[in-house]
Amino acid sequence: MVEAEKPHISSGLEGVYIAESSICKVDGQNGRLYYRGYSIDVLSSNSNFAEVCYLLLNGKLPSSAEFSDFNRQLVEARDLPEGVVNIIKEMSKKSHPMDILRTAVSSLSAYDAETADQSPEANLRKSIRIISKMSSIVATIGRINAGGSYVAPDKSLSHEENFLYMLNAKKPDKRQVDIMRDMFIIHAEHSSNASTFGTMVAGSTLADIYSAITSGISVLKGPLHGGADEAALRMMKAIGSPDNTEAYIDSALAGKQKIMGFGHRVYKAYDPRAKIIKAYLESLQLDASAEVKTYTAIALRSEKMMVEKLSQSHGIWPNVDFFAGPVYVAAGIPPELFTPIFAASRSPGWCAHMLEYWKNNKLFRPLEVYTGQLDLQYVPIEKRQ
Ligand code: ACO
């Protein structure tokens, strides 16, 4: 193909618009993020996860009556079928919690009488069940991995409180609940990122919503996307002491390694979610454990160095995943649960995108430029060299 005829390939779909959406605005140049028109700063300071879920799914903040009804549906869906708990037990300690979550969420389709009902009403009801049960699944994975057994949900607790209760088998303290509320809200939605796009590609075939969300979980797992939160904390652990930070980062960059938790396809300014999480981490320092203080010092020194080295030349700033690890550690969460918690938090965003996209569905089917040969002669196997 002559160069002039070659179609433009947008590697990684960079700069390609796939749909119109009124769910989320990511303003990458100015480092701003809005869910349904509300800035993430406003929502994280004033709202709670259940209300943010309502907002994302329904496009507006609820009245008191609407919130009570919605929250009742979320609360009632919390319990897990025994078969799902058994899957978690079977895979526990053999697989990464993201793999267990992906399998457990996929299996939920077997316990939902409406799995094949593609009406908007049924899809909204299934979305509520998925959001509710994903947090229960993640908590149960953590509980069983820690050697405990399934803790039935407590209907008197908020979504964030119940998550911690099912994880630790005891009522959480206020600090843990505040951390989880912030983290759930901050991770709830982020426009057509890789996992949301993965969800939409599966959903665009008119596969059911369980299939679509299972795809989203698969895509989120990788360290270039949601898996970066666990990878960033593991890096801080490998650095070990704050005084090792600069030498570690220098050598990683010299070896062309990426530093997990930095850089973003859309943000070319400070990720507003990272700003909130960083401020929160700093506010926790007074009575933080020695472990959290060490991670915080390493994180702050890494950030300073990365910003000095790469913000001007490459537009690289910390992203949502960088400061998340030390904050989760402060809430007593083990690193292998960071990305599953991200997935549970992102479930309302994935569901909202499916509900919206299905209103005007179009199968995703991009093209590729073929660079292989054509019309080759078939040689029988016994005659091949
Ligand atoms: N550390 C060091 N260098 C980096 C980093 C990083 N974290 N991120 C990007 N760069 C450099 C690349 O090496 C490349 O440099 P070059 O042009 O000199 O070769 C340049 O910046 C562009 O990088 P790409 O990977 O091509 O940019 P892209 O927009 O495709 O990548 C991505 C975005 C994947 C997030 C990338 O920044 C990255 O790998 N970051 C680390 C993983 C991470 O934190 N992912 C979470 C993102 S947030 C989320 O998904 C929830």
Short mmCIF file of C-alpha atoms and ligand atoms in Angstrom, two decimals:
data_model
loop_
_atom_site.label_atom_id
_atom_site.label_comp_id
_atom_site.label_asym_id
_atom_site.label_seq_id
_atom_site.Cartn_x
_atom_site.Cartn_y
_atom_site.Cartn_z
CA MET A 1 0.00 0.00 0.00
CA VAL A 2 1.47 3.40 -0.93
CA GLU A 3 1.94 5.73 2.02
CA ALA A 4 -0.72 8.21 0.78
CA GLU A 5 -3.41 5.46 0.73
CA LYS A 6 -2.62 4.13 4.18
CA PRO A 7 -5.47 4.83 6.61
CA HIS A 8 -4.58 6.73 9.78
CA ILE A 9 -4.23 4.31 12.69
CA SER A 10 -4.99 5.76 16.09
CA SER A 11 -2.79 3.55 18.21
CA GLY A 12 -4.58 2.62 21.45
CA LEU A 13 -7.60 4.53 20.04
CA GLU A 14 -5.90 7.70 21.30
CA GLY A 15 -7.97 10.78 20.47
CA VAL A 16 -10.90 8.74 19.12
CA TYR A 17 -14.44 9.62 20.28
CA ILE A 18 -16.76 6.61 20.54
CA ALA A 19 -20.06 8.08 21.73
CA GLU A 20 -21.93 11.03 23.20
CA SER A 21 -22.46 10.73 26.94
CA SER A 22 -23.91 12.85 29.73
CA ILE A 23 -22.42 10.75 32.53
CA CYS A 24 -18.93 12.10 33.12
CA LYS A 25 -16.65 14.91 31.99
CA VAL A 26 -12.90 14.43 32.30
CA ASP A 27 -11.21 17.78 31.67
CA GLY A 28 -7.68 16.55 31.12
CA GLN A 29 -6.11 19.93 30.42
CA ASN A 30 -7.39 21.58 33.59
CA GLY A 31 -7.41 18.52 35.85
CA ARG A 32 -11.17 18.57 36.54
CA LEU A 33 -13.65 15.72 36.86
CA TYR A 34 -17.45 15.86 36.96
CA TYR A 35 -20.11 13.18 37.47
CA ARG A 36 -23.40 14.30 35.87
CA GLY A 37 -22.24 17.92 36.20
CA TYR A 38 -21.15 17.74 39.87
CA SER A 39 -17.44 18.16 40.50
CA ILE A 40 -15.65 15.29 42.21
CA ASP A 41 -14.52 17.67 44.98
CA VAL A 42 -18.14 18.57 45.79
CA LEU A 43 -19.30 14.95 45.74
CA SER A 44 -16.41 13.59 47.82
CA SER A 45 -16.97 16.26 50.49
CA ASN A 46 -20.75 16.00 50.66
CA SER A 47 -22.14 12.75 49.32
CA ASN A 48 -22.02 9.02 49.96
CA PHE A 49 -21.54 6.06 47.64
CA ALA A 50 -25.21 5.05 47.44
CA GLU A 51 -26.22 8.58 46.45
CA VAL A 52 -23.43 8.77 43.85
CA CYS A 53 -24.67 5.46 42.41
CA TYR A 54 -28.18 6.90 42.11
CA LEU A 55 -26.75 10.02 40.45
CA LEU A 56 -24.73 8.04 37.91
CA LEU A 57 -27.54 5.62 37.04
CA ASN A 58 -30.41 8.13 36.99
CA GLY A 59 -28.74 11.37 35.90
CA LYS A 60 -29.81 13.50 38.88
CA LEU A 61 -29.47 13.62 42.66
CA PRO A 62 -32.34 11.81 44.41
CA SER A 63 -35.06 13.31 46.60
CA SER A 64 -35.27 11.81 50.11
CA ALA A 65 -38.00 9.40 49.03
CA GLU A 66 -36.10 8.38 45.89
CA PHE A 67 -32.94 7.84 47.93
CA SER A 68 -34.73 5.68 50.53
CA ASP A 69 -36.25 3.50 47.86
CA PHE A 70 -32.95 3.16 45.95
CA ASN A 71 -30.93 2.50 49.09
CA ARG A 72 -33.45 -0.15 50.21
CA GLN A 73 -32.91 -1.98 46.89
CA LEU A 74 -29.12 -1.77 47.29
CA VAL A 75 -29.27 -3.01 50.89
CA GLU A 76 -31.65 -5.87 50.07
CA ALA A 77 -29.34 -7.16 47.33
CA ARG A 78 -26.24 -7.43 49.56
CA ASP A 79 -26.42 -11.09 50.54
CA LEU A 80 -24.52 -13.59 48.34
CA PRO A 81 -25.85 -16.93 47.06
CA GLU A 82 -24.13 -19.91 48.70
CA GLY A 83 -22.85 -21.03 45.28
CA VAL A 84 -20.97 -17.73 44.87
CA VAL A 85 -19.43 -18.01 48.34
CA ASN A 86 -18.35 -21.56 47.42
CA ILE A 87 -16.64 -20.29 44.25
CA ILE A 88 -14.75 -17.75 46.37
CA LYS A 89 -13.73 -20.48 48.83
CA GLU A 90 -12.61 -22.79 46.02
CA MET A 91 -10.43 -20.13 44.37
CA SER A 92 -9.17 -18.52 47.56
CA LYS A 93 -5.38 -18.40 47.87
CA LYS A 94 -5.03 -20.09 44.45
CA SER A 95 -5.94 -17.04 42.37
CA HIS A 96 -5.50 -13.30 42.59
CA PRO A 97 -8.62 -11.63 44.10
CA MET A 98 -9.27 -9.94 40.72
CA ASP A 99 -9.57 -13.38 39.12
CA ILE A 100 -11.87 -14.54 41.92
CA LEU A 101 -13.97 -11.40 41.57
CA ARG A 102 -14.23 -11.84 37.78
CA THR A 103 -15.39 -15.45 38.18
CA ALA A 104 -17.77 -14.70 41.04
CA VAL A 105 -19.41 -11.78 39.21
CA SER A 106 -19.79 -13.90 36.07
CA SER A 107 -21.46 -16.61 38.16
CA LEU A 108 -24.06 -14.14 39.50
CA SER A 109 -25.88 -14.51 36.16
CA ALA A 110 -26.90 -18.01 37.28
CA TYR A 111 -28.75 -16.62 40.31
CA ASP A 112 -30.63 -13.79 38.59
CA ALA A 113 -33.99 -14.65 37.05
CA GLU A 114 -33.69 -11.50 34.90
CA THR A 115 -30.27 -12.22 33.34
CA ALA A 116 -31.70 -12.56 29.82
CA ASP A 117 -34.24 -9.72 30.17
CA GLN A 118 -32.75 -6.83 28.19
CA SER A 119 -35.47 -4.29 29.00
CA PRO A 120 -34.14 -0.97 30.42
CA GLU A 121 -36.11 -1.56 33.64
CA ALA A 122 -34.60 -5.03 34.17
CA ASN A 123 -31.13 -3.72 33.34
CA LEU A 124 -31.50 -0.97 35.97
CA ARG A 125 -32.62 -3.53 38.57
CA LYS A 126 -29.70 -5.81 37.65
CA SER A 127 -27.29 -2.84 37.87
CA ILE A 128 -28.39 -2.21 41.45
CA ARG A 129 -27.89 -5.87 42.31
CA ILE A 130 -24.45 -5.94 40.64
CA ILE A 131 -23.27 -2.80 42.48
CA SER A 132 -24.49 -4.15 45.80
CA LYS A 133 -23.13 -7.68 45.39
CA MET A 134 -19.73 -6.68 44.00
CA SER A 135 -18.79 -5.03 47.29
CA SER A 136 -20.04 -8.09 49.19
CA ILE A 137 -17.96 -10.34 46.92
CA VAL A 138 -14.78 -8.27 47.43
CA ALA A 139 -15.30 -8.20 51.20
CA THR A 140 -15.89 -11.97 51.21
CA ILE A 141 -12.75 -12.62 49.14
CA GLY A 142 -10.76 -10.65 51.72
CA ARG A 143 -12.48 -12.39 54.63
CA ILE A 144 -11.95 -15.91 53.29
CA ASN A 145 -8.35 -15.16 52.21
CA ALA A 146 -7.69 -14.07 55.80
CA GLY A 147 -8.93 -17.45 57.06
CA GLY A 148 -12.39 -16.30 58.13
CA SER A 149 -15.81 -17.41 56.92
CA TYR A 150 -18.67 -15.60 55.16
CA VAL A 151 -20.13 -12.74 57.16
CA ALA A 152 -23.78 -12.06 56.33
CA PRO A 153 -24.45 -8.40 55.55
CA ASP A 154 -25.85 -6.04 58.16
CA LYS A 155 -28.85 -4.17 56.75
CA SER A 156 -28.58 -1.38 59.31
CA LEU A 157 -25.22 -0.23 57.91
CA SER A 158 -24.35 2.09 55.02
CA HIS A 159 -22.73 0.60 51.91
CA GLU A 160 -19.24 1.65 53.05
CA GLU A 161 -19.77 0.41 56.65
CA ASN A 162 -21.22 -2.88 55.51
CA PHE A 163 -18.28 -3.50 53.17
CA LEU A 164 -15.85 -3.15 56.10
CA TYR A 165 -18.12 -5.18 58.37
CA MET A 166 -18.26 -8.09 55.90
CA LEU A 167 -14.47 -7.85 55.42
CA ASN A 168 -13.44 -7.72 59.07
CA ALA A 169 -16.43 -9.25 60.91
CA LYS A 170 -16.59 -6.23 63.17
CA LYS A 171 -18.13 -2.78 63.02
CA PRO A 172 -15.65 -0.33 61.47
CA ASP A 173 -14.40 2.87 63.10
CA LYS A 174 -15.22 6.28 61.67
CA ARG A 175 -11.82 6.75 60.06
CA GLN A 176 -12.08 3.50 58.10
CA VAL A 177 -15.59 4.40 56.97
CA ASP A 178 -14.52 7.90 55.86
CA ILE A 179 -11.65 6.43 53.86
CA MET A 180 -13.87 3.88 52.14
CA ARG A 181 -16.56 6.47 51.38
CA ASP A 182 -14.00 8.73 49.69
CA MET A 183 -12.38 5.89 47.79
CA PHE A 184 -15.71 4.45 46.60
CA ILE A 185 -16.87 7.86 45.36
CA ILE A 186 -13.59 8.86 43.72
CA HIS A 187 -13.39 5.60 41.77
CA ALA A 188 -17.07 5.41 40.78
CA GLU A 189 -16.80 6.70 37.22
CA HIS A 190 -14.28 7.95 34.66
CA SER A 191 -15.83 8.17 31.16
CA SER A 192 -14.67 5.82 28.39
CA ASN A 193 -11.47 4.54 30.00
CA ALA A 194 -10.19 1.08 29.04
CA SER A 195 -12.42 -0.95 31.39
CA THR A 196 -15.56 1.06 30.61
CA PHE A 197 -14.80 0.68 26.92
CA GLY A 198 -14.27 -3.06 27.45
CA THR A 199 -17.64 -3.21 29.19
CA MET A 200 -19.25 -1.32 26.32
CA VAL A 201 -17.66 -3.49 23.61
CA ALA A 202 -19.12 -6.61 25.25
CA GLY A 203 -22.47 -4.88 25.85
CA SER A 204 -22.62 -3.55 22.28
CA THR A 205 -23.06 -7.15 21.06
CA LEU A 206 -26.25 -7.20 23.19
CA ALA A 207 -24.64 -9.66 25.55
CA ASP A 208 -26.26 -9.39 29.00
CA ILE A 209 -25.03 -6.96 31.64
CA TYR A 210 -23.23 -9.68 33.65
CA SER A 211 -21.13 -10.48 30.58
CA ALA A 212 -20.42 -6.79 30.06
CA ILE A 213 -19.36 -6.16 33.67
CA THR A 214 -17.22 -9.31 33.68
CA SER A 215 -15.38 -7.87 30.65
CA GLY A 216 -14.90 -4.58 32.52
CA ILE A 217 -13.32 -6.43 35.46
CA SER A 218 -10.96 -8.29 33.10
CA VAL A 219 -9.80 -5.04 31.53
CA LEU A 220 -9.38 -3.24 34.84
CA LYS A 221 -7.01 -5.89 36.16
CA GLY A 222 -3.92 -4.88 34.18
CA PRO A 223 -1.20 -2.71 35.78
CA LEU A 224 -1.49 -0.08 33.04
CA HIS A 225 -5.06 0.52 34.29
CA GLY A 226 -6.65 -0.38 37.66
CA GLY A 227 -3.91 -2.80 38.69
CA ALA A 228 -1.55 0.17 39.09
CA ASP A 229 -2.74 0.83 42.67
CA GLU A 230 -1.44 -2.50 43.95
CA ALA A 231 1.71 -2.22 41.79
CA ALA A 232 2.44 1.29 43.16
CA LEU A 233 2.23 0.09 46.76
CA ARG A 234 4.42 -2.91 45.96
CA MET A 235 6.98 -0.45 44.55
CA MET A 236 6.84 1.60 47.79
CA LYS A 237 7.37 -1.63 49.71
CA ALA A 238 10.37 -2.50 47.51
CA ILE A 239 11.84 0.98 48.09
CA GLY A 240 11.54 0.21 51.80
CA SER A 241 12.95 3.37 53.31
CA PRO A 242 12.29 7.01 52.27
CA ASP A 243 16.03 7.62 51.80
CA ASN A 244 16.14 4.96 49.06
CA THR A 245 13.45 6.69 47.01
CA GLU A 246 15.52 8.88 44.67
CA ALA A 247 18.05 6.17 43.82
CA TYR A 248 15.24 3.66 43.15
CA ILE A 249 13.28 5.99 40.87
CA ASP A 250 16.44 7.13 39.05
CA SER A 251 17.47 3.59 38.34
CA ALA A 252 13.94 2.56 37.27
CA LEU A 253 13.69 5.49 34.85
CA ALA A 254 17.20 4.85 33.52
CA GLY A 255 16.07 1.27 32.82
CA LYS A 256 13.03 2.67 30.91
CA GLN A 257 10.66 1.24 33.52
CA LYS A 258 7.31 2.93 34.06
CA ILE A 259 6.57 4.12 37.57
CA MET A 260 3.11 2.79 38.39
CA GLY A 261 0.60 5.40 39.54
CA PHE A 262 1.98 8.11 37.23
CA GLY A 263 0.83 9.25 33.81
CA HIS A 264 -2.57 9.25 32.17
CA ARG A 265 -3.91 9.17 28.64
CA VAL A 266 -6.29 12.09 29.25
CA TYR A 267 -4.96 14.08 32.23
CA LYS A 268 -2.06 16.28 31.24
CA ALA A 269 -2.49 18.14 34.53
CA TYR A 270 -2.67 16.88 38.12
CA ASP A 271 -5.36 14.17 38.36
CA PRO A 272 -8.03 15.75 40.64
CA ARG A 273 -8.66 12.36 42.27
CA ALA A 274 -4.98 12.01 43.17
CA LYS A 275 -5.14 15.51 44.69
CA ILE A 276 -8.04 14.51 46.96
CA ILE A 277 -6.42 11.22 47.97
CA LYS A 278 -3.06 12.92 48.63
CA ALA A 279 -4.70 15.58 50.83
CA TYR A 280 -6.56 12.84 52.66
CA LEU A 281 -3.35 10.87 53.20
CA GLU A 282 -1.62 13.95 54.59
CA SER A 283 -4.54 14.56 56.95
CA LEU A 284 -4.17 11.02 58.33
CA GLN A 285 -0.53 11.44 59.36
CA LEU A 286 -1.00 12.60 62.96
CA ASP A 287 -2.07 9.20 64.21
CA ALA A 288 -0.90 7.04 61.34
CA SER A 289 1.04 3.81 61.92
CA ALA A 290 4.80 3.70 61.29
CA GLU A 291 4.07 1.67 58.12
CA VAL A 292 1.69 4.29 56.72
CA LYS A 293 4.13 7.09 57.61
CA THR A 294 6.94 5.32 55.74
CA TYR A 295 4.78 4.74 52.65
CA THR A 296 3.65 8.36 52.78
CA ALA A 297 7.20 9.69 52.92
CA ILE A 298 8.23 7.44 50.01
CA ALA A 299 5.16 8.47 48.03
CA LEU A 300 5.78 12.20 48.57
CA ARG A 301 9.46 11.96 47.64
CA SER A 302 8.63 9.88 44.53
CA GLU A 303 5.97 12.40 43.52
CA LYS A 304 8.37 15.35 43.90
CA MET A 305 10.97 13.64 41.78
CA MET A 306 8.59 12.44 39.06
CA VAL A 307 6.94 15.85 38.76
CA GLU A 308 10.35 17.60 38.53
CA LYS A 309 11.57 15.14 35.91
CA LEU A 310 8.51 14.38 33.78
CA SER A 311 5.66 16.87 34.24
CA GLN A 312 7.03 19.44 31.80
CA SER A 313 8.55 17.08 29.24
CA HIS A 314 5.86 14.35 29.22
CA GLY A 315 2.80 15.81 31.00
CA ILE A 316 3.19 13.11 33.65
CA TRP A 317 1.59 13.63 37.07
CA PRO A 318 0.40 11.23 39.76
CA ASN A 319 -2.85 9.50 38.86
CA VAL A 320 -5.65 8.12 41.06
CA ASP A 321 -3.66 4.96 41.78
CA PHE A 322 -0.52 6.46 43.30
CA PHE A 323 -1.58 7.65 46.75
CA ALA A 324 -4.42 5.12 47.05
CA GLY A 325 -2.23 2.33 48.50
CA PRO A 326 -1.05 4.09 51.67
CA VAL A 327 -4.62 5.30 52.30
CA TYR A 328 -5.99 1.75 51.99
CA VAL A 329 -3.23 0.49 54.29
CA ALA A 330 -4.41 3.09 56.83
CA ALA A 331 -7.88 1.51 56.59
CA GLY A 332 -6.40 -1.98 57.19
CA ILE A 333 -6.92 -3.18 53.60
CA PRO A 334 -4.37 -5.68 52.16
CA PRO A 335 -2.76 -4.72 48.79
CA GLU A 336 -4.31 -7.56 46.78
CA LEU A 337 -7.76 -6.10 47.52
CA PHE A 338 -6.99 -2.60 46.15
CA THR A 339 -7.92 -3.35 42.53
CA PRO A 340 -11.00 -5.45 43.44
CA ILE A 341 -12.20 -2.48 45.54
CA PHE A 342 -11.57 -0.25 42.54
CA ALA A 343 -13.75 -2.62 40.47
CA ALA A 344 -16.56 -2.64 43.03
CA SER A 345 -16.40 1.18 43.17
CA ARG A 346 -16.41 1.47 39.37
CA SER A 347 -19.42 -0.83 38.92
CA PRO A 348 -21.95 2.07 38.93
CA GLY A 349 -19.96 3.81 36.18
CA TRP A 350 -19.83 0.65 34.06
CA CYS A 351 -23.56 0.03 34.56
CA ALA A 352 -24.48 3.67 33.85
CA HIS A 353 -22.55 3.53 30.57
CA MET A 354 -24.30 0.33 29.54
CA LEU A 355 -27.76 1.74 30.33
CA GLU A 356 -26.94 4.86 28.32
CA TYR A 357 -25.27 3.12 25.37
CA TRP A 358 -28.04 0.56 24.94
CA LYS A 359 -30.50 3.40 24.29
CA ASN A 360 -28.78 3.90 20.95
CA ASN A 361 -26.74 0.73 20.57
CA LYS A 362 -24.24 0.23 17.78
CA LEU A 363 -21.92 -2.78 17.62
CA PHE A 364 -18.27 -1.79 18.12
CA ARG A 365 -16.30 -3.04 15.18
CA PRO A 366 -13.12 -1.08 14.33
CA LEU A 367 -10.79 -1.89 11.44
CA GLU A 368 -7.16 -2.82 11.13
CA VAL A 369 -4.68 -2.37 8.32
CA TYR A 370 -3.73 -5.83 7.05
CA THR A 371 0.02 -6.19 6.51
CA GLY A 372 0.19 -9.92 5.73
CA GLN A 373 0.29 -11.75 2.40
CA LEU A 374 -2.61 -12.82 0.13
CA ASP A 375 -3.50 -15.82 -2.04
CA LEU A 376 -0.73 -18.07 -0.76
CA GLN A 377 -0.58 -21.57 -2.18
CA TYR A 378 -1.75 -24.33 0.25
CA VAL A 379 0.97 -26.99 0.53
CA PRO A 380 -0.09 -30.34 2.10
CA ILE A 381 1.55 -30.87 5.50
CA GLU A 382 3.71 -33.79 4.38
CA LYS A 383 5.23 -31.66 1.63
CA ARG A 384 6.10 -28.66 3.81
CA GLN A 385 9.75 -27.91 4.70
N1 ACO B 1 6.60 6.35 34.28
C1 ACO B 1 7.59 6.73 33.45
N2 ACO B 1 7.38 7.13 32.19
C2 ACO B 1 6.10 7.16 31.76
C3 ACO B 1 5.03 6.80 32.58
C4 ACO B 1 5.31 6.39 33.90
N3 ACO B 1 4.34 6.03 34.72
N4 ACO B 1 3.89 6.94 31.89
C5 ACO B 1 4.22 7.35 30.67
N5 ACO B 1 5.56 7.49 30.58
C6 ACO B 1 6.32 7.94 29.42
C7 ACO B 1 6.50 6.79 28.42
O1 ACO B 1 7.67 6.07 28.72
C8 ACO B 1 6.57 7.53 27.13
O2 ACO B 1 7.83 8.16 27.06
P1 ACO B 1 8.55 8.41 25.63
O3 ACO B 1 7.57 9.21 24.80
O4 ACO B 1 9.78 9.15 26.00
O5 ACO B 1 8.78 7.03 25.06
C9 ACO B 1 5.56 8.66 27.32
O6 ACO B 1 5.52 8.91 28.72
C10 ACO B 1 4.15 8.30 26.82
O7 ACO B 1 3.74 7.09 27.49
P2 ACO B 1 2.63 6.14 26.90
O8 ACO B 1 2.62 4.90 27.73
O9 ACO B 1 2.78 5.97 25.43
O10 ACO B 1 1.34 7.04 27.16
P3 ACO B 1 -0.15 6.54 27.21
O11 ACO B 1 -1.01 7.72 27.10
O12 ACO B 1 -0.36 5.43 26.24
O13 ACO B 1 -0.17 5.87 28.64
C11 ACO B 1 -0.53 5.17 30.79
C12 ACO B 1 -0.93 6.19 29.72
C13 ACO B 1 -0.74 3.75 30.25
C14 ACO B 1 -1.45 5.37 31.99
C15 ACO B 1 0.94 5.37 31.18
O14 ACO B 1 1.14 6.68 31.67
C16 ACO B 1 1.42 4.34 32.18
O15 ACO B 1 1.80 3.23 31.78
N6 ACO B 1 1.41 4.69 33.50
C17 ACO B 1 1.77 3.73 34.53
C18 ACO B 1 0.60 2.80 34.84
C19 ACO B 1 -0.52 3.52 35.58
O16 ACO B 1 -0.29 4.23 36.55
N7 ACO B 1 -1.76 3.26 35.12
C20 ACO B 1 -2.95 3.81 35.78
C21 ACO B 1 -3.57 4.91 34.97
S1 ACO B 1 -4.98 5.58 35.79
C22 ACO B 1 -6.13 4.37 35.64
O17 ACO B 1 -6.17 3.64 34.67
C23 ACO B 1 -7.08 4.17 36.71
#
